Amino acid sequence: MAGWVHAKRDLGGKKFLLLRDRDGIVQVVISKDQRELCELFYELTLESAVSVVGKVRADARAPGGFEVVPTRIVVLNLARAPLPLDVSGKVPADVDTRFRERVLDLRREETKAMFKVLSVALRAMREELYSAGFVEVFTPKIVATATEGGATLFPVAYFGREAYLAQSPQLYKELLAGAFERVFEIAPAWRAEESDTPYHLAEFISVDVEMAFANYEDAMRILERVVARAAREVREVAPRELRVLGYEPPEIRLPVRRITYADAARVLAESGERVDPGEDLSTPHLRRLSELVGEEVYFIVDWPDKTRPFYTMPKDDGVFSESFDFVWGHLEIASGSTRVHRKDLLVKRLKERGLNPENFEFFLKWFDYGMPPHAGWGMGLARLGLMLTGAKNVRELVAFPRDKKRLVP
Amino acid sequence: MAGWVHAKRDLGGKKFLLLRDRDGIVQVVISKDQRELCELFYELTLESAVSVVGKVRADARAPGGFEVVPTRIVVLNLARAPLPLDVSGKVPADVDTRFRERVLDLRREETKAMFKVLSVALRAMREELYSAGFVEVFTPKIVATATEGGATLFPVAYFGREAYLAQSPQLYKELLAGAFERVFEIAPAWRAEESDTPYHLAEFISVDVEMAFANYEDAMRILERVVARAAREVREVAPRELRVLGYEPPEIRLPVRRITYADAARVLAESGERVDPGEDLSTPHLRRLSELVGEEVYFIVDWPDKTRPFYTMPKDDGVFSESFDFVWGHLEIASGSTRVHRKDLLVKRLKERGLNPENFEFFLKWFDYGMPPHAGWGMGLARLGLMLTGAKNVRELVAFPRDKKRLVP
């Protein structure tokens, strides 16, 4: 057995060493006639890495119903004392301390539980996509053009040329759907977000899906299945972690309710909220909407065209678009649409948004060669993680978050 | 049914339209009394996206044993003619044309087969790691410090600060193993490689594993199981794709043979090859070695310490190290080691290699807090892909490769 010294208890005649590994905590009992081990017990500091050889014996009073009587304890790496952060979680630490002392913070049961839940969710989502015929792909992260406008780009010096970190795999996943039909990617993306909110990161993991010969209804059907499976498998595979977190992810019944933007705006207006027609909905709007419609998760569909990016398919009415957000309570977790597959319309929409079609030639070119109708969505993994773990800030779900003030560790 | 016009054959009385989708090719037969469809047939260009409504009827002469008699054909997006690349693969194209016209190239059966094989391999590798208790993680890609020396870094402008794209997740995955014990990550990494070889890319997908309370023998046992499972599942799940590629991945019998560097050097010297003692082995060396030992895949273990990075654990002899390469024929596919877990030794090794320990403080700090003995490996996904598909250049296995001359598409 090997692990970390989680706690020590000296009852005189018996000394208890609580050893923590990835499966939990085991009690090691040293009796006072074990002289050398007793001396070692006093030297051992919390969070030291040790290995223990001994005999397991049943004891109803021990955590897990058994304890270990050691014959040998080897100190693998002695930890410095005092620790800058209490791993047992009994002494709470503020957020800045926690992220500065992140490796110790990641050893806490609660933090470990969050990352285990994310890992289970990732596996579940991929399995759902594989079973629906999707191929896993990777798109380039160093790109020559801004996908969604230029304000939030990180510049990269690329062999003497100007390049950027990809804000999303949007245009490349569309091109890949134009070859492989059904593709998904789970990979980092970057936005140079100036604002400090609980929901934004400079570097985030994006779950992306794109499908050919499909529209936004098809995309929503895949998305709700993927999210429902993630929530279900987390409940089934990680019950211990959910107990540690004191949280239950929502049960998602299919089909998830669809509410049009127009209906949402009407319901909000009727309840006395002010909604500017054709504008995006704010967080307070969404919070109120969730209460009014009595749904914990729901789609808002058919958003005003002007609130969506150039590659979104407008509806025939010229006002709305074939688009959706997947919302949990007041938080947008995923967003998608039918995409425009006609070159002339793409060029027109780029120009309307003040973007230069020449910069998008690498993308537009392929719409001359049989780009099929297609649709897809993108989801922030950490935002989904909020729904699955009950965490309040996306930084909790990123091992080493990157934002305006964090580049280290 | 929806897909792309793969080929047209006009036999006068009957017109054959070969429609391609992700499942294969279907024959659509238009008879001469279907006036409107005949006119459409003439207008249709290769690679146009179309949907077909009709009746399926058995026909032994058709590909797949059946054909479709259409009642309606809708043109979803008409392709421009002529095409810059022949998707049927009958007219071969040079490499530069293929990558310039990559979206059409990706529609070729052979290219699609390669990416399907990669997707199957990714799923298999992750399943093997999950079943061995590994947690999937993501490490930061924007970092403040070079991991492996500074020559091949891409600088990023990060909110007015100098930062770099991660060359590997090495240091962060070690820290995560110091919390979660068993972690893996499959994500992009970057090296500003000046050289143009079939085995190097500026942006590549790295499969990374790190495990606590483990040494390089443990790491090799996980690696060989992961690779063997990938090869086996590709054979089981993607036989159609392997037929298209005319290739069989090697059958990997466990345990894969371990050959020490010292033995390899001796065997090479005995066969008349010149090996500088303590130096890395060249591609011609590895090619010859594979022949001499009669193994298609093998480990070379216990490399000279001076050929390995600072975080590699040296052997007690001070000359060799607890390190390994996994080699297929003449190609290093993965590389790993026991890592140093003592801070004093890490500092000493950094200095020996001309690196400043102060720049590594974010990493070194944690070795004061019970960093356990640990080991791991990193593997280039595209290199593994060469072994699984028989492709000759890693660019073939990347949808939109990035190298010194390629930033677009």
mmCIF file of C-alpha atoms in Angstrom, chain B residues 95-399:
data_model
loop_
_atom_site.group_PDB
_atom_site.id
_atom_site.type_symbol
_atom_site.label_atom_id
_atom_site.label_comp_id
_atom_site.label_asym_id
_atom_site.label_seq_id
_atom_site.Cartn_x
_atom_site.Cartn_y
_atom_site.Cartn_z
ATOM 1 C CA VAL B 95 1.142 15.903 -51.732
ATOM 2 C CA ASP B 96 1.013 19.697 -51.977
ATOM 3 C CA THR B 97 -2.156 19.583 -54.073
ATOM 4 C CA ARG B 98 -3.723 17.091 -51.679
ATOM 5 C CA PHE B 99 -3.138 19.277 -48.654
ATOM 6 C CA ARG B 100 -4.188 22.449 -50.469
ATOM 7 C CA GLU B 101 -7.406 20.749 -51.610
ATOM 8 C CA ARG B 102 -7.684 18.928 -48.306
ATOM 9 C CA VAL B 103 -11.469 18.883 -47.900
ATOM 10 C CA LEU B 104 -11.859 16.979 -51.183
ATOM 11 C CA ASP B 105 -8.857 14.839 -50.219
ATOM 12 C CA LEU B 106 -10.564 13.970 -46.914
ATOM 13 C CA ARG B 107 -13.562 12.657 -48.870
ATOM 14 C CA ARG B 108 -11.415 9.946 -50.503
ATOM 15 C CA GLU B 109 -12.105 6.444 -49.179
ATOM 16 C CA GLU B 110 -8.470 5.950 -48.216
ATOM 17 C CA THR B 111 -8.185 9.177 -46.228
ATOM 18 C CA LYS B 112 -11.512 8.589 -44.483
ATOM 19 C CA ALA B 113 -10.340 5.100 -43.553
ATOM 20 C CA MET B 114 -7.236 6.530 -41.845
ATOM 21 C CA PHE B 115 -9.258 8.887 -39.681
ATOM 22 C CA LYS B 116 -11.743 6.162 -38.807
ATOM 23 C CA VAL B 117 -8.828 3.975 -37.670
ATOM 24 C CA LEU B 118 -7.480 6.815 -35.511
ATOM 25 C CA SER B 119 -10.901 7.340 -33.939
ATOM 26 C CA VAL B 120 -11.194 3.616 -33.137
ATOM 27 C CA ALA B 121 -7.687 3.641 -31.649
ATOM 28 C CA LEU B 122 -8.449 6.659 -29.459
ATOM 29 C CA ARG B 123 -11.543 4.985 -28.068
ATOM 30 C CA ALA B 124 -9.642 1.749 -27.395
ATOM 31 C CA MET B 125 -6.744 3.488 -25.651
ATOM 32 C CA ARG B 126 -9.028 5.500 -23.395
ATOM 33 C CA GLU B 127 -11.030 2.400 -22.454
ATOM 34 C CA GLU B 128 -7.842 0.576 -21.503
ATOM 35 C CA LEU B 129 -6.782 3.517 -19.339
ATOM 36 C CA TYR B 130 -10.192 3.929 -17.689
ATOM 37 C CA SER B 131 -10.212 0.225 -16.819
ATOM 38 C CA ALA B 132 -6.800 0.647 -15.175
ATOM 39 C CA GLY B 133 -8.169 3.410 -12.937
ATOM 40 C CA PHE B 134 -6.894 6.449 -14.831
ATOM 41 C CA VAL B 135 -8.691 9.796 -14.688
ATOM 42 C CA GLU B 136 -8.847 11.945 -17.812
ATOM 43 C CA VAL B 137 -7.410 15.423 -17.271
ATOM 44 C CA PHE B 138 -6.526 18.545 -19.227
ATOM 45 C CA THR B 139 -3.390 20.545 -18.486
ATOM 46 C CA PRO B 140 -2.860 24.213 -19.411
ATOM 47 C CA LYS B 141 -1.654 24.892 -22.929
ATOM 48 C CA ILE B 142 -0.541 28.470 -22.318
ATOM 49 C CA VAL B 143 2.455 28.280 -20.010
ATOM 50 C CA ALA B 144 5.055 30.613 -18.594
ATOM 51 C CA THR B 145 8.053 28.252 -18.878
ATOM 52 C CA ALA B 146 9.624 25.974 -21.475
ATOM 53 C CA THR B 147 9.427 22.352 -20.347
ATOM 54 C CA GLU B 148 12.147 20.821 -22.418
ATOM 55 C CA GLY B 149 14.410 23.735 -23.246
ATOM 56 C CA GLY B 150 13.659 26.885 -25.143
ATOM 57 C CA ALA B 151 14.611 26.334 -28.778
ATOM 58 C CA THR B 152 11.282 25.175 -30.158
ATOM 59 C CA LEU B 153 8.734 27.422 -28.456
ATOM 60 C CA PHE B 154 5.868 29.373 -29.983
ATOM 61 C CA PRO B 155 5.468 32.683 -28.091
ATOM 62 C CA VAL B 156 1.939 33.849 -27.198
ATOM 63 C CA ALA B 157 0.953 37.385 -26.217
ATOM 64 C CA TYR B 158 -1.016 36.724 -23.022
ATOM 65 C CA PHE B 159 -2.770 39.830 -21.628
ATOM 66 C CA GLY B 160 0.410 41.832 -22.109
ATOM 67 C CA ARG B 161 2.646 39.109 -20.664
ATOM 68 C CA GLU B 162 5.061 36.784 -22.410
ATOM 69 C CA ALA B 163 3.891 33.189 -22.514
ATOM 70 C CA TYR B 164 4.351 30.081 -24.659
ATOM 71 C CA LEU B 165 2.405 27.210 -26.126
ATOM 72 C CA ALA B 166 3.078 24.029 -24.137
ATOM 73 C CA GLN B 167 5.651 21.733 -25.755
ATOM 74 C CA SER B 168 4.247 18.872 -23.713
ATOM 75 C CA PRO B 169 2.044 18.423 -20.634
ATOM 76 C CA GLN B 170 5.043 16.889 -18.826
ATOM 77 C CA LEU B 171 5.390 19.020 -15.707
ATOM 78 C CA TYR B 172 1.660 19.533 -15.207
ATOM 79 C CA LYS B 173 0.810 15.882 -15.629
ATOM 80 C CA GLU B 174 3.446 15.073 -13.017
ATOM 81 C CA LEU B 175 1.787 17.506 -10.609
ATOM 82 C CA LEU B 176 -1.608 15.965 -11.317
ATOM 83 C CA ALA B 177 -0.244 12.474 -10.657
ATOM 84 C CA GLY B 178 0.844 13.952 -7.332
ATOM 85 C CA ALA B 179 -2.850 14.491 -6.560
ATOM 86 C CA PHE B 180 -4.942 11.993 -8.588
ATOM 87 C CA GLU B 181 -2.274 9.223 -8.860
ATOM 88 C CA ARG B 182 -3.271 7.954 -12.319
ATOM 89 C CA VAL B 183 -3.968 10.516 -15.013
ATOM 90 C CA PHE B 184 -4.049 10.646 -18.778
ATOM 91 C CA GLU B 185 -4.497 13.395 -21.309
ATOM 92 C CA ILE B 186 -4.978 13.390 -25.069
ATOM 93 C CA ALA B 187 -4.505 16.924 -26.323
ATOM 94 C CA PRO B 188 -2.470 19.126 -28.650
ATOM 95 C CA ALA B 189 1.134 20.142 -27.993
ATOM 96 C CA TRP B 190 3.445 22.339 -30.042
ATOM 97 C CA ARG B 191 7.062 22.348 -31.178
ATOM 98 C CA ALA B 192 8.405 25.011 -33.513
ATOM 99 C CA GLU B 193 10.254 22.358 -35.550
ATOM 100 C CA GLU B 194 12.267 23.921 -38.330
ATOM 101 C CA SER B 195 12.954 20.605 -40.037
ATOM 102 C CA ASP B 196 10.661 19.051 -42.623
ATOM 103 C CA THR B 197 10.523 15.300 -41.905
ATOM 104 C CA PRO B 198 7.738 12.716 -42.327
ATOM 105 C CA TYR B 199 7.637 12.348 -38.516
ATOM 106 C CA HIS B 200 7.464 15.895 -37.140
ATOM 107 C CA LEU B 201 4.690 18.462 -36.910
ATOM 108 C CA ALA B 202 4.488 21.938 -35.361
ATOM 109 C CA GLU B 203 1.163 20.951 -33.774
ATOM 110 C CA PHE B 204 0.561 17.356 -32.755
ATOM 111 C CA ILE B 205 -1.773 15.327 -30.579
ATOM 112 C CA SER B 206 0.059 13.862 -27.628
ATOM 113 C CA VAL B 207 -1.225 10.869 -25.662
ATOM 114 C CA ASP B 208 0.116 11.303 -22.147
ATOM 115 C CA VAL B 209 0.041 9.072 -19.106
ATOM 116 C CA GLU B 210 1.453 9.670 -15.634
ATOM 117 C CA MET B 211 1.155 7.389 -12.611
ATOM 118 C CA ALA B 212 2.132 7.812 -8.973
ATOM 119 C CA PHE B 213 3.768 5.158 -6.785
ATOM 120 C CA ALA B 214 5.132 3.612 -9.958
ATOM 121 C CA ASN B 215 8.346 3.185 -11.885
ATOM 122 C CA TYR B 216 9.219 2.809 -15.560
ATOM 123 C CA GLU B 217 8.432 -0.902 -15.530
ATOM 124 C CA ASP B 218 4.862 -0.093 -14.457
ATOM 125 C CA ALA B 219 4.661 2.596 -17.121
ATOM 126 C CA MET B 220 5.818 0.165 -19.834
ATOM 127 C CA ARG B 221 3.241 -2.403 -18.768
ATOM 128 C CA ILE B 222 0.454 0.161 -19.182
ATOM 129 C CA LEU B 223 1.861 1.393 -22.483
ATOM 130 C CA GLU B 224 2.142 -2.013 -24.106
ATOM 131 C CA ARG B 225 -1.412 -2.856 -23.058
ATOM 132 C CA VAL B 226 -2.700 0.432 -24.461
ATOM 133 C CA VAL B 227 -0.934 -0.034 -27.800
ATOM 134 C CA ALA B 228 -1.872 -3.706 -28.085
ATOM 135 C CA ARG B 229 -5.522 -2.894 -27.423
ATOM 136 C CA ALA B 230 -5.529 -0.114 -30.008
ATOM 137 C CA ALA B 231 -4.078 -2.460 -32.644
ATOM 138 C CA ARG B 232 -6.492 -5.258 -31.730
ATOM 139 C CA GLU B 233 -9.610 -3.083 -31.764
ATOM 140 C CA VAL B 234 -8.646 -1.478 -35.071
ATOM 141 C CA ARG B 235 -8.433 -4.988 -36.516
ATOM 142 C CA GLU B 236 -11.759 -6.000 -34.970
ATOM 143 C CA VAL B 237 -13.799 -2.816 -35.447
ATOM 144 C CA ALA B 238 -12.400 -1.408 -38.699
ATOM 145 C CA PRO B 239 -11.756 -4.376 -41.038
ATOM 146 C CA ARG B 240 -13.423 -2.525 -43.946
ATOM 147 C CA GLU B 241 -11.091 0.453 -43.446
ATOM 148 C CA LEU B 242 -8.028 -1.818 -43.274
ATOM 149 C CA ARG B 243 -9.106 -3.454 -46.551
ATOM 150 C CA VAL B 244 -9.408 -0.016 -48.159
ATOM 151 C CA LEU B 245 -5.888 0.756 -46.896
ATOM 152 C CA GLY B 246 -4.551 -2.685 -47.885
ATOM 153 C CA TYR B 247 -2.821 -2.875 -44.524
ATOM 154 C CA GLU B 248 -2.749 -4.928 -41.323
ATOM 155 C CA PRO B 249 -1.400 -3.418 -38.100
ATOM 156 C CA PRO B 250 1.089 -5.643 -36.245
ATOM 157 C CA GLU B 251 -0.234 -8.144 -33.727
ATOM 158 C CA ILE B 252 1.354 -7.172 -30.448
ATOM 159 C CA ARG B 253 2.102 -10.045 -28.083
ATOM 160 C CA LEU B 254 2.646 -9.136 -24.439
ATOM 161 C CA PRO B 255 5.061 -8.609 -22.904
ATOM 162 C CA VAL B 256 6.753 -6.673 -25.705
ATOM 163 C CA ARG B 257 10.458 -7.453 -25.744
ATOM 164 C CA ARG B 258 12.746 -5.167 -23.703
ATOM 165 C CA ILE B 259 16.242 -4.550 -25.064
ATOM 166 C CA THR B 260 18.653 -2.417 -23.084
ATOM 167 C CA TYR B 261 20.400 0.423 -24.835
ATOM 168 C CA ALA B 262 23.708 -1.246 -23.930
ATOM 169 C CA ASP B 263 22.649 -4.505 -25.621
ATOM 170 C CA ALA B 264 21.282 -2.639 -28.622
ATOM 171 C CA ALA B 265 24.560 -0.749 -29.016
ATOM 172 C CA ARG B 266 26.530 -3.988 -28.682
ATOM 173 C CA VAL B 267 24.393 -5.854 -31.246
ATOM 174 C CA LEU B 268 24.708 -2.927 -33.660
ATOM 175 C CA ALA B 269 28.488 -2.690 -33.154
ATOM 176 C CA GLU B 270 28.872 -6.448 -33.704
ATOM 177 C CA SER B 271 27.025 -6.114 -37.002
ATOM 178 C CA GLY B 272 29.467 -3.407 -38.098
ATOM 179 C CA GLU B 273 27.360 -0.299 -37.321
ATOM 180 C CA ARG B 274 29.124 2.602 -35.708
ATOM 181 C CA VAL B 275 27.483 3.714 -32.456
ATOM 182 C CA ASP B 276 28.986 6.556 -30.430
ATOM 183 C CA PRO B 277 28.803 5.317 -26.846
ATOM 184 C CA GLY B 278 26.190 7.172 -24.829
ATOM 185 C CA GLU B 279 24.641 8.881 -27.859
ATOM 186 C CA ASP B 280 21.100 8.644 -29.202
ATOM 187 C CA LEU B 281 20.370 5.993 -31.849
ATOM 188 C CA SER B 282 19.662 7.204 -35.383
ATOM 189 C CA THR B 283 16.849 6.079 -37.688
ATOM 190 C CA PRO B 284 19.259 3.832 -39.701
ATOM 191 C CA HIS B 285 20.414 2.349 -36.367
ATOM 192 C CA LEU B 286 16.856 1.529 -35.362
ATOM 193 C CA ARG B 287 16.049 0.100 -38.791
ATOM 194 C CA ARG B 288 19.055 -2.216 -38.550
ATOM 195 C CA LEU B 289 18.309 -3.097 -34.931
ATOM 196 C CA SER B 290 14.746 -4.158 -35.758
ATOM 197 C CA GLU B 291 16.176 -6.573 -38.350
ATOM 198 C CA LEU B 292 18.940 -7.841 -36.049
ATOM 199 C CA VAL B 293 16.612 -8.607 -33.132
ATOM 200 C CA GLY B 294 13.808 -9.810 -35.378
ATOM 201 C CA GLU B 295 11.104 -7.742 -33.692
ATOM 202 C CA GLU B 296 8.575 -5.443 -35.333
ATOM 203 C CA VAL B 297 7.821 -3.689 -32.015
ATOM 204 C CA TYR B 298 10.154 -3.533 -29.026
ATOM 205 C CA PHE B 299 11.238 -1.395 -26.107
ATOM 206 C CA ILE B 300 14.719 0.046 -25.846
ATOM 207 C CA VAL B 301 15.264 0.596 -22.127
ATOM 208 C CA ASP B 302 17.898 2.140 -19.851
ATOM 209 C CA TRP B 303 19.035 4.949 -22.131
ATOM 210 C CA PRO B 304 22.164 6.927 -21.334
ATOM 211 C CA ASP B 305 21.144 9.589 -18.847
ATOM 212 C CA LYS B 306 22.643 12.422 -20.863
ATOM 213 C CA THR B 307 20.272 11.727 -23.802
ATOM 214 C CA ARG B 308 17.178 12.244 -21.600
ATOM 215 C CA PRO B 309 15.452 15.308 -20.068
ATOM 216 C CA PHE B 310 16.115 16.608 -16.554
ATOM 217 C CA TYR B 311 13.008 14.995 -15.038
ATOM 218 C CA THR B 312 14.254 11.472 -15.902
ATOM 219 C CA MET B 313 15.422 9.285 -13.003
ATOM 220 C CA PRO B 314 19.101 8.320 -13.404
ATOM 221 C CA LYS B 315 20.215 4.805 -12.501
ATOM 222 C CA ASP B 316 22.539 4.317 -9.550
ATOM 223 C CA ASP B 317 25.455 3.818 -11.953
ATOM 224 C CA GLY B 318 25.219 7.503 -12.935
ATOM 225 C CA VAL B 319 25.484 6.608 -16.620
ATOM 226 C CA PHE B 320 22.162 5.142 -17.590
ATOM 227 C CA SER B 321 18.570 6.077 -16.702
ATOM 228 C CA GLU B 322 15.236 4.454 -15.921
ATOM 229 C CA SER B 323 13.868 5.297 -19.339
ATOM 230 C CA PHE B 324 12.397 3.661 -22.415
ATOM 231 C CA ASP B 325 11.362 4.176 -26.001
ATOM 232 C CA PHE B 326 8.635 2.108 -27.620
ATOM 233 C CA VAL B 327 9.831 1.454 -31.157
ATOM 234 C CA TRP B 328 7.957 0.220 -34.227
ATOM 235 C CA GLY B 329 10.488 -0.848 -36.836
ATOM 236 C CA HIS B 330 12.725 2.217 -36.992
ATOM 237 C CA LEU B 331 10.288 4.718 -35.479
ATOM 238 C CA GLU B 332 10.031 5.881 -31.880
ATOM 239 C CA ILE B 333 6.303 5.946 -31.137
ATOM 240 C CA ALA B 334 6.363 6.630 -27.408
ATOM 241 C CA SER B 335 8.888 7.546 -24.802
ATOM 242 C CA GLY B 336 8.836 7.464 -21.016
ATOM 243 C CA SER B 337 10.668 7.027 -17.748
ATOM 244 C CA THR B 338 10.642 6.921 -14.017
ATOM 245 C CA ARG B 339 10.632 10.588 -12.992
ATOM 246 C CA VAL B 340 12.792 12.205 -10.367
ATOM 247 C CA HIS B 341 10.699 12.871 -7.251
ATOM 248 C CA ARG B 342 13.395 14.439 -5.017
ATOM 249 C CA LYS B 343 13.702 18.195 -5.194
ATOM 250 C CA ASP B 344 17.471 18.357 -4.608
ATOM 251 C CA LEU B 345 18.122 16.005 -7.503
ATOM 252 C CA LEU B 346 15.768 17.933 -9.798
ATOM 253 C CA VAL B 347 17.548 21.205 -9.016
ATOM 254 C CA LYS B 348 20.942 19.595 -9.642
ATOM 255 C CA ARG B 349 19.812 18.160 -12.977
ATOM 256 C CA LEU B 350 18.270 21.427 -14.133
ATOM 257 C CA LYS B 351 21.557 23.220 -13.464
ATOM 258 C CA GLU B 352 23.579 20.497 -15.225
ATOM 259 C CA ARG B 353 21.454 21.099 -18.310
ATOM 260 C CA GLY B 354 21.919 24.871 -18.187
ATOM 261 C CA LEU B 355 18.324 25.528 -17.057
ATOM 262 C CA ASN B 356 17.456 27.987 -14.306
ATOM 263 C CA PRO B 357 15.640 26.330 -11.365
ATOM 264 C CA GLU B 358 13.931 29.651 -10.580
ATOM 265 C CA ASN B 359 11.922 29.323 -13.787
ATOM 266 C CA PHE B 360 10.671 25.946 -12.574
ATOM 267 C CA GLU B 361 9.611 27.078 -9.108
ATOM 268 C CA PHE B 362 5.898 26.487 -9.932
ATOM 269 C CA PHE B 363 6.876 22.846 -10.441
ATOM 270 C CA LEU B 364 9.668 22.298 -7.913
ATOM 271 C CA LYS B 365 7.631 23.729 -5.049
ATOM 272 C CA TRP B 366 5.397 20.660 -4.893
ATOM 273 C CA PHE B 367 8.305 18.317 -4.344
ATOM 274 C CA ASP B 368 8.370 19.769 -0.808
ATOM 275 C CA TYR B 369 4.859 18.430 -0.235
ATOM 276 C CA GLY B 370 4.979 14.686 -0.626
ATOM 277 C CA MET B 371 5.397 14.222 -4.370
ATOM 278 C CA PRO B 372 5.384 10.425 -4.678
ATOM 279 C CA PRO B 373 7.686 8.354 -6.885
ATOM 280 C CA HIS B 374 6.077 8.400 -10.311
ATOM 281 C CA ALA B 375 6.524 7.395 -13.923
ATOM 282 C CA GLY B 376 4.841 7.946 -17.249
ATOM 283 C CA TRP B 377 5.058 8.242 -20.987
ATOM 284 C CA GLY B 378 4.084 10.362 -23.938
ATOM 285 C CA MET B 379 3.105 9.147 -27.391
ATOM 286 C CA GLY B 380 2.557 10.972 -30.649
ATOM 287 C CA LEU B 381 -0.917 10.020 -31.871
ATOM 288 C CA ALA B 382 0.018 10.451 -35.526
ATOM 289 C CA ARG B 383 3.104 8.257 -35.084
ATOM 290 C CA LEU B 384 0.948 5.526 -33.610
ATOM 291 C CA GLY B 385 -1.316 6.155 -36.583
ATOM 292 C CA LEU B 386 1.518 5.277 -38.973
ATOM 293 C CA MET B 387 1.747 1.865 -37.289
ATOM 294 C CA LEU B 388 -2.028 1.394 -37.417
ATOM 295 C CA THR B 389 -2.686 2.543 -41.004
ATOM 296 C CA GLY B 390 0.563 2.017 -42.895
ATOM 297 C CA ALA B 391 0.667 5.708 -43.866
ATOM 298 C CA LYS B 392 4.166 7.030 -44.551
ATOM 299 C CA ASN B 393 3.898 10.587 -43.255
ATOM 300 C CA VAL B 394 2.322 11.871 -40.037
ATOM 301 C CA ARG B 395 0.650 14.675 -42.046
ATOM 302 C CA GLU B 396 -1.642 12.050 -43.571
ATOM 303 C CA LEU B 397 -3.115 11.496 -40.098
ATOM 304 C CA VAL B 398 -3.813 15.136 -39.311
ATOM 305 C CA ALA B 399 -6.843 16.764 -40.928
#
